[in-house]
mmCIF file of C-alpha atoms and ligand atoms in Angstrom:
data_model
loop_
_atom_site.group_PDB
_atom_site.id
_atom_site.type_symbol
_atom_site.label_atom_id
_atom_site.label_comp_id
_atom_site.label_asym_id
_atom_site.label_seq_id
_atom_site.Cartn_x
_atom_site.Cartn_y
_atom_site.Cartn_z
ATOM 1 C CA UNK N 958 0.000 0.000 0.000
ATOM 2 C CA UNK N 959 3.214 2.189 0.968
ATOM 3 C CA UNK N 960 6.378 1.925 -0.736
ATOM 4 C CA UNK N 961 9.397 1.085 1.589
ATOM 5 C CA UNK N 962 11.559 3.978 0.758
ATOM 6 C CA UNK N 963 8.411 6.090 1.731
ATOM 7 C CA UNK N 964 8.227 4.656 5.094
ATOM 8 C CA UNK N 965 11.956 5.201 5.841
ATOM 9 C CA UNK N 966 11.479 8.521 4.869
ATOM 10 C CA UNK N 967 8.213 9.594 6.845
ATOM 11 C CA UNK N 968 10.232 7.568 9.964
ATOM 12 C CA UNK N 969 13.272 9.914 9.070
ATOM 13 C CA UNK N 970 10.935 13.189 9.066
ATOM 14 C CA UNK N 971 9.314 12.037 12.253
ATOM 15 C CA UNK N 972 12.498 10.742 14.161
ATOM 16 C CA UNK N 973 13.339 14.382 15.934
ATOM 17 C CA UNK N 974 9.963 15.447 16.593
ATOM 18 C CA UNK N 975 8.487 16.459 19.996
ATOM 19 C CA UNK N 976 5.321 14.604 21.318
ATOM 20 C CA UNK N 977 3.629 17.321 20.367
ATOM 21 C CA UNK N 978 4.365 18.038 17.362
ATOM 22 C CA UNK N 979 3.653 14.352 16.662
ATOM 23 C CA UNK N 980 -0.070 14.926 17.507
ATOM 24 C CA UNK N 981 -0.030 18.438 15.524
ATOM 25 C CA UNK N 982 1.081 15.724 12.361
ATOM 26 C CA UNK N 983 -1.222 13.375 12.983
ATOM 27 C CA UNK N 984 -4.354 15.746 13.408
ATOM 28 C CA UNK N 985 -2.863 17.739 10.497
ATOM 29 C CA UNK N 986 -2.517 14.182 8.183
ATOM 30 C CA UNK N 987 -6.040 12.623 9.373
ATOM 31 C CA UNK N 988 -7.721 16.334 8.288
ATOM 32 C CA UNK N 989 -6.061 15.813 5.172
ATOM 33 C CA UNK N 990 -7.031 12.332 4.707
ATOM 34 C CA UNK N 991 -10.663 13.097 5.386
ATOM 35 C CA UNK N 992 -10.768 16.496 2.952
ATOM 36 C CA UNK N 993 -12.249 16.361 -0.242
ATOM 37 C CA UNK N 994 -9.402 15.722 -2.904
ATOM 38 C CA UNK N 995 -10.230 18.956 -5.015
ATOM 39 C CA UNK N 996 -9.497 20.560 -1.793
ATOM 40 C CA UNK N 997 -6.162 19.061 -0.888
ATOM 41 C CA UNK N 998 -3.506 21.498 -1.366
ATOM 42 C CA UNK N 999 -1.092 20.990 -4.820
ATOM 43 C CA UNK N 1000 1.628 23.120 -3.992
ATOM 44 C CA UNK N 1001 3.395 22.767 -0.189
ATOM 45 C CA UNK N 1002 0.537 23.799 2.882
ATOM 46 C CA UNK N 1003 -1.601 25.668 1.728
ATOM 47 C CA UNK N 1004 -4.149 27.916 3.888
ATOM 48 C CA UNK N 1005 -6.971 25.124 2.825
ATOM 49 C CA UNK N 1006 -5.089 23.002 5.434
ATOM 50 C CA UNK N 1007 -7.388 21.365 8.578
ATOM 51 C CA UNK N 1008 -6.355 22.801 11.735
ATOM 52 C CA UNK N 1009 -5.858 20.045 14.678
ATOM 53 C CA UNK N 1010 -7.712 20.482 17.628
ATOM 54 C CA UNK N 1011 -5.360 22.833 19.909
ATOM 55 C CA UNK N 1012 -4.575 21.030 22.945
ATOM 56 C CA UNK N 1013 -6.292 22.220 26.479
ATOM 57 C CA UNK N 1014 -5.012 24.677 28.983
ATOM 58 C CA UNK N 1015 -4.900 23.448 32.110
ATOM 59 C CA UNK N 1016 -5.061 24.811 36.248
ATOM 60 C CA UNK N 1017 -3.466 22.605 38.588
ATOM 61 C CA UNK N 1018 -4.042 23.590 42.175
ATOM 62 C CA UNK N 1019 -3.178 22.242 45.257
ATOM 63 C CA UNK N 1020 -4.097 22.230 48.819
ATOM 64 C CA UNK N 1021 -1.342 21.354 51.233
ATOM 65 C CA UNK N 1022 0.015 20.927 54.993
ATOM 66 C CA UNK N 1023 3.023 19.160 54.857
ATOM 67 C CA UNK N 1024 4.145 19.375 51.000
ATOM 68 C CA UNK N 1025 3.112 16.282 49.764
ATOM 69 C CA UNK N 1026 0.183 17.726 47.890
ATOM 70 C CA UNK N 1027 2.399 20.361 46.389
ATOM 71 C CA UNK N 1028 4.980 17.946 45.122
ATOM 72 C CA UNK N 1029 2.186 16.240 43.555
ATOM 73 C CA UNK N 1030 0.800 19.095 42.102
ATOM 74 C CA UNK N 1031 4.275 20.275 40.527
ATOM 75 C CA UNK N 1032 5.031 16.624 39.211
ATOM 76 C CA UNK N 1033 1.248 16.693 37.492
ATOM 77 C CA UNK N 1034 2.604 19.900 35.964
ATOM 78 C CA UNK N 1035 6.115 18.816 34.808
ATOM 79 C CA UNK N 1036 4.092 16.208 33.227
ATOM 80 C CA UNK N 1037 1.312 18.348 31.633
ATOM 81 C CA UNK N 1038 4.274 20.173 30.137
ATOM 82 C CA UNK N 1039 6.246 17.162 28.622
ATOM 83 C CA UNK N 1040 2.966 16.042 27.086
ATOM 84 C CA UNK N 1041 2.272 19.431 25.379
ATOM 85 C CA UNK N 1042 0.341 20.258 27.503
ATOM 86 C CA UNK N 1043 0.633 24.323 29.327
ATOM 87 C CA UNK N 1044 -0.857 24.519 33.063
ATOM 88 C CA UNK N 1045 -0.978 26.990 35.586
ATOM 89 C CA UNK N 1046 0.538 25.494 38.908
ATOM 90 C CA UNK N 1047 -1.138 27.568 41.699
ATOM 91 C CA UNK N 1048 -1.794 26.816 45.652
ATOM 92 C CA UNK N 1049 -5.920 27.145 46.463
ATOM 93 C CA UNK N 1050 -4.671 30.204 49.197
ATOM 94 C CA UNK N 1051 -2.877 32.363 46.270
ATOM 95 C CA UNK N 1052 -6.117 31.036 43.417
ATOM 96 C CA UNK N 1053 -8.994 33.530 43.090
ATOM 97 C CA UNK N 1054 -11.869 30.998 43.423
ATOM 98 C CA UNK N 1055 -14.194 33.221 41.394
ATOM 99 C CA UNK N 1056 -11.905 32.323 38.563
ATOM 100 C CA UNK N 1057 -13.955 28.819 38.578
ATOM 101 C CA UNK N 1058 -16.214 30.470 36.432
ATOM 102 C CA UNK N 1059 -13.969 31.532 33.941
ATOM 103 C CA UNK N 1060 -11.858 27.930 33.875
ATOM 104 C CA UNK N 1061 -12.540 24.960 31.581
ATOM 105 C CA UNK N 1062 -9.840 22.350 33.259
ATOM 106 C CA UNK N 1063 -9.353 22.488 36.804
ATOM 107 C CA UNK N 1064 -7.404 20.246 38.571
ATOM 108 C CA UNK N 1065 -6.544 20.078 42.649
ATOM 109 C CA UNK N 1066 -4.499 18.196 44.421
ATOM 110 C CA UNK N 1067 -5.298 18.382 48.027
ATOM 111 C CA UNK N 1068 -4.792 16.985 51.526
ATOM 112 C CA UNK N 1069 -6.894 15.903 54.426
ATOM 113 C CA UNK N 1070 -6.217 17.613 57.716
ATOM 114 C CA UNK N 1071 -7.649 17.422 61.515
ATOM 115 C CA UNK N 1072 -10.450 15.348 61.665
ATOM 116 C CA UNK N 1073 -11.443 15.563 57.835
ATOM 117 C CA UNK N 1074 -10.918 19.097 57.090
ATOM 118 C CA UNK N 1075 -9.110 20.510 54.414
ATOM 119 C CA UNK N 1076 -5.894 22.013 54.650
ATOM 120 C CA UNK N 1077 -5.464 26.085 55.985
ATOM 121 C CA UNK N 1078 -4.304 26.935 52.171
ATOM 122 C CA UNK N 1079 -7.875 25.513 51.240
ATOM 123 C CA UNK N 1080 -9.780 27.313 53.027
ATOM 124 C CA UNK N 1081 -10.760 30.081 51.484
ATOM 125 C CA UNK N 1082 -11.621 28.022 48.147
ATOM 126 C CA UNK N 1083 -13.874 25.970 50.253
ATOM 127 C CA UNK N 1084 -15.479 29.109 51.883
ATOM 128 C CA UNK N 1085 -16.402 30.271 48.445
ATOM 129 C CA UNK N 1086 -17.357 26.918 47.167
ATOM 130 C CA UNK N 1087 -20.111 26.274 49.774
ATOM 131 C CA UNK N 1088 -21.330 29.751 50.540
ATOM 132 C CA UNK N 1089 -21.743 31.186 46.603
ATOM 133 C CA UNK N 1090 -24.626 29.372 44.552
ATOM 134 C CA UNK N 1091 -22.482 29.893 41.052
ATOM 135 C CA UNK N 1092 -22.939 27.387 38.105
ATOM 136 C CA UNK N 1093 -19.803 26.085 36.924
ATOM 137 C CA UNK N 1094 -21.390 24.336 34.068
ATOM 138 C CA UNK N 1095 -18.495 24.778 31.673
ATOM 139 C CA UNK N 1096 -15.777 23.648 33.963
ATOM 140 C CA UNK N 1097 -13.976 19.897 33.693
ATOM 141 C CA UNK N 1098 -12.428 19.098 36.798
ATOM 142 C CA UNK N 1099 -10.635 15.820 38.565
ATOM 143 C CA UNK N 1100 -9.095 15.976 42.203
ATOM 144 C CA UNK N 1101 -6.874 13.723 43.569
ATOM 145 C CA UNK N 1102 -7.209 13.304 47.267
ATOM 146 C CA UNK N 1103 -4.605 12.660 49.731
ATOM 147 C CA UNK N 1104 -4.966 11.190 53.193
ATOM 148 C CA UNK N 1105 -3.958 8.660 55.542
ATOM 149 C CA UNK N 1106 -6.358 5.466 56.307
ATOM 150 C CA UNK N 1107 -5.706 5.550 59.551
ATOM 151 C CA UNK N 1108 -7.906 7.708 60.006
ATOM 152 C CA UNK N 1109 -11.719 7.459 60.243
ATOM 153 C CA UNK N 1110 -12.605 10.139 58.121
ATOM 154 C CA UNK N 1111 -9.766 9.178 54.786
ATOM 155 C CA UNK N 1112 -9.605 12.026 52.072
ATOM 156 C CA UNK N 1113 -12.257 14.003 53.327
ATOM 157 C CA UNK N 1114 -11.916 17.014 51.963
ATOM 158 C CA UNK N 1115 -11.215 15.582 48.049
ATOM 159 C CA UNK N 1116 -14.288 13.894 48.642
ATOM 160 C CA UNK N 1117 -15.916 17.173 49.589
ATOM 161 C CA UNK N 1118 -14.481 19.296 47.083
ATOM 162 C CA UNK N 1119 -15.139 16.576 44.640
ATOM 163 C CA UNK N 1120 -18.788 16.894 45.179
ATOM 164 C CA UNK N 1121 -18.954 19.934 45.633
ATOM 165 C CA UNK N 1122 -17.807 21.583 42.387
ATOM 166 C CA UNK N 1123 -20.422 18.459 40.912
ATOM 167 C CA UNK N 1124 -23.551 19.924 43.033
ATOM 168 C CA UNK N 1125 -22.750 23.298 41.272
ATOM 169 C CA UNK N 1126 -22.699 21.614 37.781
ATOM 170 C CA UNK N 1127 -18.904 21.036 36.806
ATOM 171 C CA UNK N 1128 -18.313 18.217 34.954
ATOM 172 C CA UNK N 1129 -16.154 15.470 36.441
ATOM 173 C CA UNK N 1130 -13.851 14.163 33.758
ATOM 174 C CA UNK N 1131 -12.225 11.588 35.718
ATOM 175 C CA UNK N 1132 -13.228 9.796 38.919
ATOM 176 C CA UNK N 1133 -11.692 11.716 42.434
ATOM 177 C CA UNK N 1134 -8.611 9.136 43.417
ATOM 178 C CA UNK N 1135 -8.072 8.851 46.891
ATOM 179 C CA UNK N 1136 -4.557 8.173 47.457
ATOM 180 C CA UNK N 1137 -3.119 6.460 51.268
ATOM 181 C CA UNK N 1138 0.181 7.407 52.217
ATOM 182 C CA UNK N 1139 2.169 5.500 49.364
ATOM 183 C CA UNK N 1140 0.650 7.237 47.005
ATOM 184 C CA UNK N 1141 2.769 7.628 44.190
ATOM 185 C CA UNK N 1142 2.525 5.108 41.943
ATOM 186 C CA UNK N 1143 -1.414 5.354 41.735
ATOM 187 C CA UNK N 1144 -1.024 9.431 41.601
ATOM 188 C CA UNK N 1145 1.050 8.395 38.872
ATOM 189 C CA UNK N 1146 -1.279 6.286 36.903
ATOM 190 C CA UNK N 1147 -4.082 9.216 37.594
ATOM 191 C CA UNK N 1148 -2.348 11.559 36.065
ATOM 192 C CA UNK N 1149 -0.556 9.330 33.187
ATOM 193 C CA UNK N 1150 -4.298 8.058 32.620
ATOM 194 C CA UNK N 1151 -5.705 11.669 32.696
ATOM 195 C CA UNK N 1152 -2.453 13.460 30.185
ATOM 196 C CA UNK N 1153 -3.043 10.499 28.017
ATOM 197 C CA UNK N 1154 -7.241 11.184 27.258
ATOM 198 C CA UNK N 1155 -6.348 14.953 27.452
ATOM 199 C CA UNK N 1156 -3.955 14.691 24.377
ATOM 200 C CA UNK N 1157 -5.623 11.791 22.797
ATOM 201 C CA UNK N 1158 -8.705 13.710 22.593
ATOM 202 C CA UNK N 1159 -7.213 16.746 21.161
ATOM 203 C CA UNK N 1160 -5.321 14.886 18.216
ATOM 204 C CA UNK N 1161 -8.563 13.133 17.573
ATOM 205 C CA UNK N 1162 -6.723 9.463 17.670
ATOM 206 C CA UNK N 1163 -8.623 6.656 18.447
ATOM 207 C CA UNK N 1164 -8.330 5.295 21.628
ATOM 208 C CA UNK N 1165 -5.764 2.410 21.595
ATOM 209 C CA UNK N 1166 -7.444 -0.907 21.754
ATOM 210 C CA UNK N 1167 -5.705 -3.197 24.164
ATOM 211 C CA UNK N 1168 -6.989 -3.697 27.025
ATOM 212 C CA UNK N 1169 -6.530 -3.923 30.144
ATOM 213 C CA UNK N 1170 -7.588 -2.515 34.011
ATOM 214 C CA UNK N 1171 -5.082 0.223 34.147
ATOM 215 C CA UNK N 1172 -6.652 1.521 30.727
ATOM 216 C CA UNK N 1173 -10.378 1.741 31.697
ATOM 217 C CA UNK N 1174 -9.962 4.774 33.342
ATOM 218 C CA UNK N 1175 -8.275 6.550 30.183
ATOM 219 C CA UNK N 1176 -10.730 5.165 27.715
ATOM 220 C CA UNK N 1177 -13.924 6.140 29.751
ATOM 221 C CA UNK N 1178 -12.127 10.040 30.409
ATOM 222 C CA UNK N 1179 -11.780 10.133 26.455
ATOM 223 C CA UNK N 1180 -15.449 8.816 25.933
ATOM 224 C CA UNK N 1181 -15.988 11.825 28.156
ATOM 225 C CA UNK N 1182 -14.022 13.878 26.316
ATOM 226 C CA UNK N 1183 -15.481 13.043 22.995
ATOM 227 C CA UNK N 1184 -18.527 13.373 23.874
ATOM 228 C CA UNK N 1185 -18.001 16.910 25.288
ATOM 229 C CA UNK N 1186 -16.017 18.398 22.666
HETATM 230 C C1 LIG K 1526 -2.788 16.380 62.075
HETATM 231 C C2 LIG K 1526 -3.137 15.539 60.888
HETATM 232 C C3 LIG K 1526 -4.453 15.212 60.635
HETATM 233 C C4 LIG K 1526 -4.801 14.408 59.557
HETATM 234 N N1 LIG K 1526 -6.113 14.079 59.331
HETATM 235 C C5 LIG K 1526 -6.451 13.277 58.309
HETATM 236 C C6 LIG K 1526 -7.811 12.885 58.085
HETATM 237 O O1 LIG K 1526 -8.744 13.262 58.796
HETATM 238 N N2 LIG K 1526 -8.098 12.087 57.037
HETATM 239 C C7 LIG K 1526 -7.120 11.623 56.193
HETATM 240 O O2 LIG K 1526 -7.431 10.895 55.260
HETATM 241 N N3 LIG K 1526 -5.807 11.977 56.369
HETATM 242 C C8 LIG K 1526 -5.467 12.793 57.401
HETATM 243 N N4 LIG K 1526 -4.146 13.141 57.592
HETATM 244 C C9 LIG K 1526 -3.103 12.604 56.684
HETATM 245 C C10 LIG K 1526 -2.657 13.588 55.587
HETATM 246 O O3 LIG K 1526 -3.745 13.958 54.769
HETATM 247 C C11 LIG K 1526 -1.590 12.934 54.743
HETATM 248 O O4 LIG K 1526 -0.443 12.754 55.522
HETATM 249 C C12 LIG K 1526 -1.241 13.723 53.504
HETATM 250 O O5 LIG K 1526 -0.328 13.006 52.709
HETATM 251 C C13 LIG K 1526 -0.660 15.073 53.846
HETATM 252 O O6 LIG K 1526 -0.522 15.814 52.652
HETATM 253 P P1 LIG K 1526 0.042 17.317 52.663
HETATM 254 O O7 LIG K 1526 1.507 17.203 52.982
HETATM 255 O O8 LIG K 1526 -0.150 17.788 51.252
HETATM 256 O O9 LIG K 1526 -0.723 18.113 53.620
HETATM 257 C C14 LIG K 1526 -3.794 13.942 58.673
HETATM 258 C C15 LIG K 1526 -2.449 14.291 58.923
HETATM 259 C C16 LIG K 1526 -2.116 15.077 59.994
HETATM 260 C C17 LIG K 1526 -0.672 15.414 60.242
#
């Protein structure tokens, strides 16, 4: 169907390229493929050419005591960024909650305290979040919750936030993970999981089709996606 030599020399184009401008290609090649030929360009790229779905800006923000809900946070963004993807790293105490309104991905990453309250930093996000009756209807958000089973009342406050920003019509995008004290391997798959739909969606691809339980969660974020898009 391909020639050989044309193969070595699309891997040979392709070889240097960033992840992202891997997804740019293949959004920019599938447009093609789908176009009309009469429209396809006959000289170079012309201005005829499909655009590929930009990918999303993000908010990360975190809620922490002790740090560990920071470091999260900042790993979620060095990973954001390797993906493609740009994000605003921001603790809930410096992040103007009315923004909510103005967001379409939020992320937090936030820590149980006391006897199931949320961290200090967090307070004043929570305040807002309970006491203002605003419809977030065109935010996406996901938390990942950190806490400690030992006690009775484990990740509290994600849960609360969690359902929270749902009661005032944000869409969840990916279930709330609630993480014990070794959490990073599962924080890790969250966020893999979560960067994976996030780009996937944007370059259009099809979802990849083995399966398998760590995968679930990516495939039913990008149903999401698709379906919101
Ligand atoms: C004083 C104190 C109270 C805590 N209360 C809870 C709690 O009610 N529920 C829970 O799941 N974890 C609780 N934890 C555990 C923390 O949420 C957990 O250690 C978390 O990783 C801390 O994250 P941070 O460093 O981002 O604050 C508590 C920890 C401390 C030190």
């Amino acid at each position: 169907m391909i020639a050989q030599s044309k193969i070595q020399q699309v891997q040979e184009m392709v070889a240097d390229l960033t992840k992202e401008e891997i997804i740019w290609l293949s959004g920019y090649l599938s447009g093609l493929a789908g176009a009309e030929t009469k429209l396809l360009p006959t000289e170079g790229v012309s201005a005829a050419a499909p655009t590929p779905v930009a990918l999303p800006k993000i908010t990360i923000t975190y809620g922490t005591e002790t740090g560990n809900a920071k470091k999260l946070a900042t790993s979620f963004a060095a990973k954001a960024k390797k993906n493609g993807i740009q994000s605003k790293l921001v603790s809930l105490d410096q992040y103007k909650p009315a923004d909510l309104q103005k967001e379409e991905w939020f992320f937090t990453v936030i820590s149980t305290q006391g006897e199931g309250e949320p961290p200090a930093a967090a307070k004043k996000f929570f305040d807002y979040v309970y006491q203002n009756n605003v419809s977030l209807s065109k935010l996406k958000y996901g938390v990942l919750a950190l806490g400690d089973t030992s006690y009775p009342l484990f990740c509290k406050a994600g849960e609360d936030v969690d359902e929270q920003l749902l009661k005032l019509g944000a869409k969840r995008i990916v279930p709330l993970q609630k993480l014990d004290t070794d959490y990073e391997e599962e924080a890790e798959q969250w966020i893999t999981q979560l960067l994976n739909a996030l780009t996937s969606s944007a370059s259009q691809a099809v979802p990849s089709a083995t399966s398998s339980c760590k995968e679930s969660r990516e495939k039913s974020i990008h149903r999401y996606l698709f379906k919101q898009m």
